[in-house]
Amino acid sequence: MPEMLLCPRNLAFELYEVLDAEALTRRERFADHSRETFDAAVGTARQIAEKYFASHNRKSDENEPLYQNGEAVLIPEVKPAVDAFIEAGFHNAQRSFEDSGMQLPNLLSRACFAHFQSANIATSSYPMLTMGAAHLIETFGSEEQKQRFLQPMIEGRFFGTMALTEPHAGSSLSDIRTRAEPAGDGSYRLKGNKIFISGGDHPLSENIVHMVLAKLPDAPAGVKGISLFIVPKFLVKDDGSLGERNDVLLAGLFHKMGWRGTTSTALNFGDNGNCVGYLVGEPHKGLAYMFQMMNEARIGVGMGAIMLGYAGYLYSLNYARERPQGRLPDGKDPVSAQVPIIEHTDIKRMLLTQKAYVEGAFDLGLYAARLVDDEHTAESEDERRNAAELLDLLTPIVKSWPSEFCLKANELAIQILGGHGYTREYPVEQYYRDNRLNPIHEGTHGIQSLDLLGRKLMQNKGAGLRQLLGLIQNCCARAAEYPSLEPLREPLQQLVARLTAVTQALLGDLMAGKVNLALANSALYLKVFGHTVIGWRWLEQAIRAEQGLAAGNPSDVDFYKGKQQAARYFLTWEVPGCQHELNLLDARDDTCLTMDDSWF
């Protein structure tokens, strides 16, 4: 039976040949682990994902959550799936053994979770949000808050959400109107409305812990006046038992084109004047705290986009191998047998494009996960700091590049199936609809590009950028040892040189106060920067493939040659095309900037 979640051989290649997961076991925190325990965790994740998550992916899409009597109602298959996920320990995969966790590296936790995202992106979102909210309380909450809310989340009894967006403000969080008034007993009373809150109501847990952004009465204007609050669906008594229903009302459900199995909610806080909330950390620092969960979610969204693209690629690949249609251009005999469509060159082009996008992005997503491990467990303080700076720089790419280009992979999967691809009888159209939400999840491409060009590049005096350029230079130097990689290395080096020059010029404009002009085409910059990063990751994979071929295992020859061909495609078809965007950036083209409202 063909693999439909992700390719196990490719995952092993990433973990053990590219990212050296086994080296993590030499660190004290992971000393009790080995490749055997890593593989066992991955195997368990695959089994649960196939049995409990994939089995209701289509049903949850066809039977969206319902709003009944003020509550969200889901199909019955969702709860056994999340229960199996929790029982197997994957919601605590990274926690210490003494905290009932698996103490896995983040790299392995992400690799395991990728199976659930591929199998059912909607159901997997409930535990993903909960893990992020729990980590937020763990990092910034008081000891009392940890005992009252975090511990039940660790136990899997409480789930969590992030409540940011408001109807009038959208992504402009500085304009939120939700207010929090001190109640005189250490708690607060919140009043406001939030929309598009994923997982904002459901019957999957005893309680739901909302992480809510709001403003205190003395809050300064803008983002420096935002505070963070814990607002539970049910109040929690001192002994840990549930109390009365909090004044948080489900106002309704949104029905989106994809992720239909995830409740997307409108929540009203304090309609009856008694919405109890608890301040997390210090006043007015809520957005800084929330960025921890937002950045984790951005990487999670990027991985979700990758896995939806991956699932579409694998399905269309299997379809192309089994579907006979037509003959090759030089086959003129009408009575000759039809060929599988994978033999047609244009089908190969579409499959190769998908492979280049999804396996390149998959490598980057796992590389980012490895950086998280280095940030927290690397031996030296310098190594930990370097990992944090590089991860911060790459996060907009990890989120946005897969959301755009793995979605393009889904488009190609539909095309390969022909007319069948556009019907609901085949899963590729659902993969596309599900993935189409990711360009807006956790910040649009435009927002991520402004963050990258307007802030991330200059952070810590450009330390992250210098690291990245050094890593690419090192990769190119190692690739130079292989004559076969010369045609792949040269386009990347040319792109890096040009991108570096354009970046310096744009940053110069920013420092000179030409902000609007410098950032006018930031979305183009994000695309070029992302292609540069993916090109680097493909060159790294090509080096590992060369090494694998040299090892001489006959069973792996096709796998490694496939890696070489995908790297060749991306670095010779995709990377050189970025020169056009660089020309526009270099010229400070103002076509979009100067377009007047009245001209549309």
Coordinates of C-alpha atoms in Angstrom, one line a residue:
M1 CA 0.0 0.0 0.0
P2 CA 1.5 3.4 -1.0
E3 CA 2.4 5.8 1.8
M4 CA -0.1 8.7 1.9
L5 CA 1.0 10.7 5.0
L6 CA 4.7 11.2 4.3
C7 CA 7.5 9.2 2.9
P8 CA 9.2 7.2 5.7
R9 CA 12.5 7.0 3.8
N10 CA 12.5 10.8 3.3
L11 CA 11.8 11.3 7.0
A12 CA 14.7 9.0 7.9
F13 CA 16.9 10.9 5.4
E14 CA 16.1 14.2 7.1
L15 CA 16.4 13.0 10.7
Y16 CA 19.6 11.0 10.4
E17 CA 21.5 12.1 7.3
V18 CA 20.7 15.8 7.0
L19 CA 19.9 17.0 10.5
D20 CA 21.8 14.4 12.6
A21 CA 19.1 13.7 15.1
E22 CA 21.3 11.1 16.8
A23 CA 23.8 13.8 17.8
L24 CA 21.1 15.1 20.1
T25 CA 21.3 12.0 22.2
R26 CA 24.8 13.1 23.3
R27 CA 23.2 16.0 25.2
E28 CA 22.2 15.4 28.8
R29 CA 18.5 16.1 28.3
F30 CA 18.2 13.4 25.6
A31 CA 20.8 10.9 26.9
D32 CA 18.1 8.3 27.6
H33 CA 17.0 8.4 23.9
S34 CA 18.4 6.6 20.9
R35 CA 17.6 6.2 17.2
E36 CA 15.5 3.2 18.3
T37 CA 13.3 5.3 20.7
F38 CA 13.0 8.0 18.1
D39 CA 11.8 5.6 15.5
A40 CA 9.4 4.0 18.0
A41 CA 7.8 7.4 18.6
V42 CA 7.5 8.1 14.9
G43 CA 6.0 4.7 14.3
T44 CA 3.4 5.1 17.0
A45 CA 2.5 8.6 15.6
R46 CA 2.0 7.1 12.2
Q47 CA -0.2 4.3 13.5
I48 CA -2.4 6.7 15.5
A49 CA -2.6 9.2 12.7
E50 CA -3.7 6.5 10.2
K51 CA -6.2 4.8 12.5
Y52 CA -7.8 7.7 14.3
F53 CA -7.1 10.9 12.3
A54 CA -7.0 10.0 8.6
S55 CA -10.1 7.8 9.0
H56 CA -12.4 10.8 9.6
N57 CA -10.6 13.5 7.6
R58 CA -13.3 13.5 4.8
K59 CA -16.2 13.1 7.2
S60 CA -15.2 16.1 9.3
D61 CA -14.9 18.1 6.1
E62 CA -18.4 17.1 4.9
N63 CA -20.0 17.5 8.4
E64 CA -18.9 20.8 9.8
P65 CA -19.3 21.7 13.5
L66 CA -22.8 22.8 14.3
Y67 CA -24.0 25.6 16.6
Q68 CA -26.7 24.1 18.9
N69 CA -28.0 25.7 22.1
G70 CA -25.0 27.9 22.4
E71 CA -22.5 25.1 22.1
A72 CA -20.4 23.7 19.2
V73 CA -21.2 20.1 18.2
L74 CA -18.6 18.0 16.4
I75 CA -18.8 14.6 14.7
P76 CA -18.2 11.8 17.3
E77 CA -14.9 10.6 15.7
V78 CA -12.9 13.7 16.7
K79 CA -12.8 13.0 20.5
P80 CA -11.4 9.4 20.2
A81 CA -8.7 10.8 18.0
V82 CA -7.5 13.5 20.3
D83 CA -7.9 11.1 23.3
A84 CA -5.6 8.6 21.5
F85 CA -3.2 11.4 20.8
I86 CA -3.1 12.4 24.5
E87 CA -3.0 8.9 25.8
A88 CA 0.0 8.2 23.7
G89 CA 1.7 11.2 25.2
F90 CA 2.2 13.3 22.1
H91 CA 0.8 16.4 23.7
N92 CA 3.6 16.2 26.3
A93 CA 6.2 14.9 23.9
Q94 CA 8.8 17.5 24.8
R95 CA 8.1 17.6 28.6
S96 CA 10.5 16.1 31.1
F97 CA 10.0 12.5 32.2
E98 CA 9.2 13.8 35.7
D99 CA 6.4 15.8 34.3
S100 CA 4.9 12.7 32.6
G101 CA 6.5 13.7 29.3
M102 CA 8.4 11.8 26.6
Q103 CA 11.4 14.2 26.8
L104 CA 11.8 14.1 23.1
P105 CA 13.8 16.7 21.2
N106 CA 11.6 19.3 19.4
L107 CA 12.9 17.9 16.1
L108 CA 11.3 14.5 16.9
S109 CA 8.2 16.0 18.3
R110 CA 7.7 18.0 15.1
A111 CA 8.4 14.9 13.0
C112 CA 5.8 13.0 14.9
F113 CA 3.2 15.8 14.8
A114 CA 3.7 16.1 11.0
H115 CA 1.9 12.7 10.6
F116 CA -1.2 14.1 12.4
Q117 CA -1.2 17.3 10.3
S118 CA -1.0 15.3 7.1
A119 CA -3.7 12.9 8.2
N120 CA -6.2 15.5 9.4
I121 CA -5.2 19.1 9.7
A122 CA -8.5 20.1 11.3
T123 CA -8.4 17.7 14.2
S124 CA -4.7 18.1 14.8
S125 CA -5.3 21.9 15.4
Y126 CA -7.0 21.3 18.8
P127 CA -3.9 19.7 20.5
M128 CA -1.6 22.1 18.6
L129 CA -3.3 25.2 20.1
T130 CA -3.4 23.6 23.5
M131 CA 0.3 22.8 23.5
G132 CA 1.0 26.4 22.6
A133 CA -1.3 27.9 25.3
A134 CA 0.2 25.5 27.9
H135 CA 3.7 26.6 27.1
L136 CA 2.7 30.2 27.4
I137 CA 1.3 29.7 30.9
E138 CA 4.4 27.7 31.8
T139 CA 6.7 30.5 30.7
F140 CA 4.9 33.6 32.0
G141 CA 2.2 32.4 34.4
S142 CA 2.3 32.5 38.2
E143 CA 2.7 29.4 40.3
E144 CA -1.0 29.6 41.2
Q145 CA -1.9 29.9 37.5
K146 CA 0.3 26.9 36.6
Q147 CA -1.3 24.8 39.3
R148 CA -4.9 25.8 38.4
F149 CA -4.7 25.8 34.6
L150 CA -1.4 24.4 33.3
Q151 CA -1.5 21.1 35.2
P152 CA -4.9 20.1 33.9
M153 CA -3.7 21.0 30.4
I154 CA -0.6 18.8 30.8
E155 CA -3.0 16.0 31.9
G156 CA -5.1 16.6 28.8
R157 CA -8.2 17.6 30.7
F158 CA -8.2 21.3 29.7
F159 CA -7.6 22.5 26.1
G160 CA -6.4 26.0 25.1
T161 CA -6.8 28.8 22.5
M162 CA -5.3 32.1 21.5
A163 CA -7.9 35.0 21.3
L164 CA -6.4 37.9 19.5
T165 CA -8.5 39.1 16.5
E166 CA -11.4 41.5 16.8
P167 CA -14.0 42.4 14.2
H168 CA -12.9 46.0 13.6
A169 CA -9.1 45.5 14.0
G170 CA -8.2 42.3 12.1
S171 CA -4.4 41.9 12.2
S172 CA -4.0 45.4 13.7
L173 CA -3.7 44.3 17.3
S174 CA -2.8 47.8 18.5
D175 CA -6.5 48.7 17.8
I176 CA -8.2 46.1 19.9
R177 CA -11.0 47.3 22.2
T178 CA -11.4 44.4 24.6
R179 CA -11.1 45.8 28.1
A180 CA -10.1 44.4 31.5
E181 CA -11.2 46.1 34.7
P182 CA -9.6 45.1 38.1
A183 CA -12.1 43.4 40.3
G184 CA -10.4 44.2 43.6
D185 CA -9.6 40.5 44.4
G186 CA -6.7 40.0 42.1
S187 CA -8.9 39.0 39.2
Y188 CA -10.3 41.1 36.3
R189 CA -13.5 41.5 34.5
L190 CA -13.2 41.4 30.7
K191 CA -15.5 43.0 28.1
G192 CA -15.2 42.6 24.4
N193 CA -15.5 40.4 21.3
K194 CA -13.1 38.1 19.5
I195 CA -13.5 36.5 16.1
F196 CA -11.9 33.6 14.1
I197 CA -10.9 31.9 17.4
S198 CA -9.9 28.4 16.3
G199 CA -11.0 25.8 18.8
G200 CA -12.9 28.5 20.8
D201 CA -15.6 26.0 21.7
H202 CA -15.9 22.2 21.5
P203 CA -16.9 19.2 23.6
L204 CA -13.4 17.6 23.6
S205 CA -12.2 18.6 27.1
E206 CA -13.6 19.5 30.5
N207 CA -12.5 23.1 30.1
I208 CA -11.1 25.5 27.6
V209 CA -8.5 28.0 28.6
H210 CA -8.5 31.1 26.4
M211 CA -5.4 33.2 26.2
V212 CA -6.9 36.7 25.6
L213 CA -5.3 40.0 24.7
A214 CA -7.0 43.0 26.3
K215 CA -6.3 46.5 27.6
L216 CA -6.3 47.8 31.1
P217 CA -8.0 51.1 32.0
D218 CA -4.6 52.9 32.2
A219 CA -3.1 51.3 29.1
P220 CA -1.0 53.4 26.9
A221 CA -2.0 53.6 23.2
G222 CA -0.8 51.0 20.7
V223 CA 0.8 47.7 21.2
K224 CA 2.6 48.8 24.4
G225 CA -0.8 48.9 26.0
I226 CA -1.8 45.3 25.5
S227 CA -2.0 42.8 28.4
L228 CA -2.5 39.0 28.5
F229 CA -5.2 37.3 30.4
I230 CA -6.3 33.7 31.2
V231 CA -10.0 33.4 30.7
P232 CA -11.4 29.9 31.3
K233 CA -14.7 28.6 29.9
F234 CA -15.5 27.3 33.4
L235 CA -14.1 28.8 36.5
V236 CA -11.8 26.6 38.5
K237 CA -12.1 26.3 42.3
D238 CA -9.2 26.3 44.7
D239 CA -9.4 22.5 44.9
G240 CA -9.1 22.2 41.1
S241 CA -12.7 21.2 40.5
L242 CA -14.8 23.1 38.0
G243 CA -17.1 25.9 39.2
E244 CA -19.7 27.8 37.3
R245 CA -19.7 28.7 33.7
N246 CA -17.7 31.9 33.0
D247 CA -19.3 34.8 31.2
V248 CA -17.7 33.7 27.8
L249 CA -20.4 33.0 25.2
L250 CA -20.2 31.3 21.9
A251 CA -21.8 33.9 19.6
G252 CA -21.6 31.7 16.5
L253 CA -19.4 29.7 14.1
F254 CA -17.7 30.7 11.0
H255 CA -17.8 28.4 8.0
K256 CA -14.6 28.5 6.1
M257 CA -13.6 26.9 2.8
G258 CA -11.1 24.6 4.5
W259 CA -10.2 23.3 8.0
R260 CA -13.9 22.7 8.3
G261 CA -13.5 20.3 11.2
T262 CA -11.9 23.0 13.3
T263 CA -14.4 25.2 15.1
S264 CA -13.8 28.8 14.0
T265 CA -15.7 30.9 16.6
A266 CA -17.0 34.3 17.5
L267 CA -16.7 34.7 21.3
N268 CA -18.3 37.4 23.5
F269 CA -16.6 38.2 26.7
G270 CA -18.6 39.8 29.5
D271 CA -22.0 40.2 27.9
N272 CA -23.4 39.8 31.5
G273 CA -20.7 41.9 33.1
N274 CA -19.0 39.0 34.9
C275 CA -16.3 37.5 32.6
V276 CA -13.5 36.6 35.0
G277 CA -9.9 36.7 33.8
Y278 CA -6.5 36.5 35.4
L279 CA -3.5 38.8 34.4
V280 CA -0.5 36.9 33.1
G281 CA 2.8 38.5 34.0
E282 CA 3.1 42.2 34.1
P283 CA 0.6 44.7 32.8
H284 CA 1.0 46.0 29.2
K285 CA 3.5 43.3 28.2
G286 CA 0.9 40.9 26.8
L287 CA 1.8 41.1 23.2
A288 CA 5.5 40.4 23.9
Y289 CA 4.3 37.3 25.9
M290 CA 1.9 36.3 23.2
F291 CA 4.6 36.4 20.5
Q292 CA 6.0 33.1 22.0
M293 CA 2.7 31.3 21.2
M294 CA 2.4 33.2 17.9
N295 CA 5.8 32.2 16.7
E296 CA 5.3 28.6 17.7
A297 CA 2.0 28.7 15.9
R298 CA 3.6 30.2 12.8
I299 CA 6.0 27.3 12.6
G300 CA 3.1 25.0 13.2
V301 CA 1.1 26.7 10.4
G302 CA 4.1 26.3 8.1
M303 CA 4.4 22.6 8.9
G304 CA 0.7 22.2 8.4
A305 CA 1.0 23.8 4.9
I306 CA 3.9 21.5 4.1
M307 CA 2.1 18.4 5.2
L308 CA -1.0 19.3 3.2
G309 CA 1.2 19.8 0.1
Y310 CA 3.0 16.6 0.9
A311 CA -0.3 14.6 1.1
G312 CA -1.4 16.0 -2.2
Y313 CA 1.9 15.2 -3.8
L314 CA 1.9 11.6 -2.6
Y315 CA -1.7 11.1 -3.8
S316 CA -1.1 12.5 -7.2
L317 CA 2.1 10.6 -7.6
N318 CA 0.3 7.3 -6.9
Y319 CA -2.5 8.3 -9.2
A320 CA -0.1 9.1 -12.0
R321 CA 1.5 5.7 -11.7
E322 CA -1.8 3.9 -11.9
R323 CA -3.7 6.0 -14.4
P324 CA -3.2 4.9 -18.0
Q325 CA -4.0 7.6 -20.6
G326 CA -2.7 8.4 -24.1
R327 CA 0.6 7.6 -25.7
L328 CA 4.0 9.3 -25.9
P329 CA 4.5 11.8 -28.7
D330 CA 6.5 9.4 -30.8
G331 CA 3.9 6.6 -30.3
K332 CA 1.6 6.9 -33.3
D333 CA 0.0 3.5 -33.3
P334 CA -3.6 4.0 -32.0
V335 CA -3.9 0.3 -31.1
S336 CA -0.8 0.3 -28.9
A337 CA -1.4 0.2 -25.1
Q338 CA -1.9 3.5 -23.3
V339 CA 0.9 4.5 -21.0
P340 CA 0.6 5.5 -17.3
I341 CA 0.4 9.3 -17.3
I342 CA 3.6 9.5 -15.2
E343 CA 5.4 8.8 -18.4
H344 CA 4.3 12.1 -20.0
T345 CA 6.9 14.8 -19.6
D346 CA 4.5 17.4 -18.4
I347 CA 3.2 15.2 -15.7
K348 CA 6.8 14.6 -14.6
R349 CA 7.2 18.4 -14.6
M350 CA 4.2 18.9 -12.3
L351 CA 5.3 16.0 -10.0
L352 CA 8.9 17.3 -9.9
T353 CA 7.7 20.8 -9.0
Q354 CA 5.6 19.4 -6.2
K355 CA 8.5 17.3 -4.9
A356 CA 10.9 20.3 -5.0
Y357 CA 8.4 22.5 -3.1
V358 CA 7.2 20.0 -0.4
E359 CA 10.5 18.2 0.3
G360 CA 12.4 21.5 0.3
A361 CA 9.9 23.0 2.7
F362 CA 9.8 19.9 4.8
D363 CA 13.6 20.1 5.2
L364 CA 13.3 23.7 6.3
G365 CA 10.5 23.0 8.8
L366 CA 12.5 20.3 10.5
Y367 CA 15.7 22.4 10.4
A368 CA 13.7 25.1 12.3
A369 CA 12.7 22.4 14.8
R370 CA 16.4 21.5 15.2
L371 CA 17.2 25.1 15.9
V372 CA 14.7 25.1 18.8
D373 CA 16.7 22.2 20.3
D374 CA 19.9 24.0 19.8
E375 CA 18.4 27.2 21.4
H376 CA 17.6 25.3 24.6
T377 CA 20.1 22.4 24.9
A378 CA 23.3 23.3 22.9
E379 CA 26.4 23.1 25.0
S380 CA 27.6 26.8 24.9
E381 CA 25.7 30.0 25.5
D382 CA 27.0 31.3 22.1
E383 CA 25.5 28.2 20.3
R384 CA 22.2 28.8 22.1
R385 CA 22.1 32.5 21.2
N386 CA 23.1 31.8 17.6
A387 CA 20.3 29.3 17.2
A388 CA 17.7 31.7 18.7
E389 CA 18.8 34.5 16.4
L390 CA 18.7 32.3 13.3
L391 CA 15.4 30.9 14.2
D392 CA 13.9 34.3 14.7
L393 CA 15.1 35.4 11.2
L394 CA 13.8 32.2 9.5
T395 CA 10.4 32.1 11.2
P396 CA 8.6 34.4 8.6
I397 CA 10.0 32.1 5.9
V398 CA 9.0 28.9 7.7
K399 CA 5.5 30.2 8.0
S400 CA 4.9 32.0 4.6
W401 CA 7.0 30.2 2.0
P402 CA 5.2 26.8 2.5
S403 CA 1.9 28.6 2.7
E404 CA 2.4 29.9 -0.8
F405 CA 4.4 27.2 -2.6
C406 CA 3.0 24.1 -1.0
L407 CA -0.4 25.5 -1.9
K408 CA 0.9 25.7 -5.5
A409 CA 1.9 22.0 -5.1
N410 CA -1.8 21.3 -4.2
E411 CA -2.9 23.1 -7.4
L412 CA -0.6 20.8 -9.4
A413 CA -1.9 17.7 -7.7
I414 CA -5.4 18.6 -8.8
Q415 CA -4.2 19.2 -12.3
I416 CA -2.6 15.8 -12.5
L417 CA -5.9 14.1 -11.6
G418 CA -7.5 16.0 -14.5
G419 CA -11.3 16.4 -14.2
H420 CA -11.3 14.0 -11.2
G421 CA -9.1 16.4 -9.3
Y422 CA -11.9 18.9 -9.2
T423 CA -14.4 16.5 -7.7
R424 CA -15.0 15.8 -4.0
E425 CA -14.6 12.0 -4.6
Y426 CA -10.9 12.6 -4.5
P427 CA -9.0 14.1 -1.6
V428 CA -6.8 16.6 -3.5
E429 CA -9.5 19.3 -3.7
Q430 CA -9.9 19.1 0.1
Y431 CA -6.1 19.4 0.5
Y432 CA -6.2 22.5 -1.6
R433 CA -9.1 24.1 0.3
D434 CA -7.5 23.2 3.7
N435 CA -4.2 24.7 2.6
R436 CA -5.7 27.8 1.1
L437 CA -6.3 29.1 4.7
N438 CA -2.6 29.0 5.6
P439 CA -1.6 32.2 3.7
I440 CA -3.7 34.1 6.2
H441 CA -3.2 32.0 9.4
E442 CA -0.9 33.7 11.9
G443 CA -0.2 36.7 9.7
T444 CA -0.5 37.2 6.0
H445 CA 2.4 37.1 3.5
G446 CA 2.4 40.9 3.6
I447 CA 2.6 41.0 7.4
Q448 CA 5.4 38.4 7.4
S449 CA 7.3 40.2 4.7
L450 CA 7.1 43.5 6.6
D451 CA 8.4 41.7 9.7
L452 CA 11.3 40.1 7.8
L453 CA 12.5 43.2 5.9
G454 CA 11.4 45.9 8.3
R455 CA 12.5 44.2 11.6
K456 CA 14.1 40.7 11.5
L457 CA 17.0 41.5 9.2
M458 CA 18.2 44.3 11.5
Q459 CA 17.7 42.6 14.8
N460 CA 20.9 42.2 16.9
K461 CA 22.8 44.3 14.3
G462 CA 22.1 41.7 11.6
A463 CA 23.5 38.7 13.5
G464 CA 20.9 36.3 12.2
L465 CA 21.5 37.4 8.6
R466 CA 25.2 37.1 9.0
Q467 CA 24.8 33.5 10.3
L468 CA 22.5 32.5 7.4
L469 CA 24.9 33.9 4.8
G470 CA 27.8 32.1 6.5
L471 CA 25.9 28.8 6.5
I472 CA 25.1 29.1 2.8
Q473 CA 28.7 30.0 2.0
N474 CA 29.8 26.9 3.9
C475 CA 27.3 24.7 2.1
C476 CA 28.5 26.0 -1.3
A477 CA 32.1 25.4 -0.3
R478 CA 31.3 21.7 0.5
A479 CA 29.2 21.4 -2.7
A480 CA 32.3 22.5 -4.7
E481 CA 33.9 19.2 -3.8
Y482 CA 31.4 17.5 -6.1
P483 CA 31.7 18.3 -9.8
S484 CA 28.2 17.1 -10.5
L485 CA 26.8 19.8 -8.1
E486 CA 28.6 22.7 -9.9
P487 CA 25.5 23.6 -12.0
L488 CA 23.4 23.7 -8.8
R489 CA 25.9 25.7 -6.7
E490 CA 26.5 28.5 -9.2
P491 CA 22.9 29.8 -9.5
L492 CA 22.6 29.8 -5.7
Q493 CA 25.8 31.8 -5.2
Q494 CA 24.7 34.2 -7.9
L495 CA 21.4 34.7 -6.2
V496 CA 22.9 35.2 -2.7
A497 CA 25.4 37.8 -4.0
R498 CA 22.6 39.8 -5.7
L499 CA 20.2 39.4 -2.8
T500 CA 22.9 40.6 -0.4
A501 CA 23.5 43.8 -2.4
V502 CA 19.8 44.6 -2.7
T503 CA 19.3 43.9 1.0
Q504 CA 22.0 46.3 2.0
A505 CA 20.5 49.0 -0.3
L506 CA 16.9 48.5 1.1
L507 CA 18.2 48.6 4.7
G508 CA 20.0 51.8 3.9
D509 CA 16.8 53.3 2.7
L510 CA 15.1 52.2 5.9
M511 CA 17.8 53.8 8.0
A512 CA 17.5 57.0 5.9
G513 CA 13.8 57.2 6.7
K514 CA 12.5 56.1 3.3
V515 CA 10.3 53.5 5.0
N516 CA 7.3 53.4 2.6
L517 CA 9.4 53.1 -0.5
A518 CA 11.8 50.5 1.0
L519 CA 8.9 48.3 2.2
A520 CA 6.6 48.8 -0.8
N521 CA 7.6 45.5 -2.4
S522 CA 8.4 43.5 0.7
A523 CA 6.2 40.6 -0.5
L524 CA 8.6 40.2 -3.4
Y525 CA 11.5 40.3 -1.0
L526 CA 10.0 37.5 1.1
K527 CA 9.6 35.4 -2.0
V528 CA 13.2 35.8 -3.1
F529 CA 14.6 35.4 0.4
G530 CA 12.5 32.2 0.8
H531 CA 13.7 30.8 -2.5
T532 CA 17.3 31.5 -1.4
V533 CA 16.7 29.6 1.8
I534 CA 15.0 26.7 0.1
G535 CA 17.8 26.7 -2.5
W536 CA 20.3 26.4 0.3
R537 CA 18.4 23.5 1.9
W538 CA 18.2 21.7 -1.5
L539 CA 21.9 22.1 -2.1
E540 CA 22.4 20.6 1.4
Q541 CA 20.2 17.7 0.5
A542 CA 22.0 17.2 -2.8
I543 CA 25.3 16.9 -0.9
R544 CA 23.9 14.3 1.4
A545 CA 22.5 12.4 -1.6
E546 CA 26.0 12.4 -3.2
Q547 CA 27.3 10.9 0.1
G548 CA 24.6 8.4 0.2
L549 CA 25.3 7.2 -3.4
A550 CA 29.0 6.9 -2.5
A551 CA 28.0 4.6 0.4
G552 CA 26.8 2.2 -2.3
N553 CA 23.5 0.8 -0.9
P554 CA 21.7 -0.4 -4.0
S555 CA 18.3 -0.1 -2.4
D556 CA 18.8 3.6 -1.9
V557 CA 20.0 4.5 -5.4
D558 CA 16.6 5.6 -6.8
F559 CA 15.9 7.6 -3.6
Y560 CA 19.1 9.6 -3.8
K561 CA 18.8 10.1 -7.6
G562 CA 15.3 11.5 -6.9
K563 CA 16.8 13.9 -4.4
Q564 CA 19.5 15.0 -6.9
Q565 CA 16.9 15.6 -9.6
A566 CA 14.6 17.6 -7.3
A567 CA 17.6 19.7 -6.2
R568 CA 18.5 20.2 -9.9
Y569 CA 15.0 21.3 -10.7
F570 CA 14.7 23.9 -7.9
L571 CA 18.2 25.3 -8.4
T572 CA 18.1 25.5 -12.2
W573 CA 14.4 26.2 -12.8
E574 CA 13.3 28.2 -9.8
V575 CA 16.3 30.0 -8.3
P576 CA 17.4 31.9 -11.5
G577 CA 13.9 33.3 -11.9
C578 CA 14.3 35.4 -8.8
Q579 CA 16.5 37.8 -10.7
H580 CA 13.4 39.5 -12.0
E581 CA 12.0 40.3 -8.5
L582 CA 15.5 41.5 -7.5
N583 CA 15.4 43.9 -10.5
L584 CA 12.1 45.4 -9.3
L585 CA 13.4 45.6 -5.7
D586 CA 16.7 47.2 -6.8
A587 CA 14.9 49.8 -8.9
R588 CA 12.5 50.6 -6.0
D589 CA 9.7 50.1 -8.4
D590 CA 6.7 52.2 -7.1
T591 CA 4.0 50.9 -9.4
C592 CA 1.9 49.5 -6.5
L593 CA 3.0 52.3 -4.0
T594 CA 1.8 55.1 -6.3
M595 CA -1.4 53.5 -7.4
D596 CA -4.3 55.9 -6.4
D597 CA -7.5 54.7 -5.0
S598 CA -9.5 56.6 -7.6
W599 CA -7.6 54.8 -10.5
F600 CA -9.0 51.3 -9.7

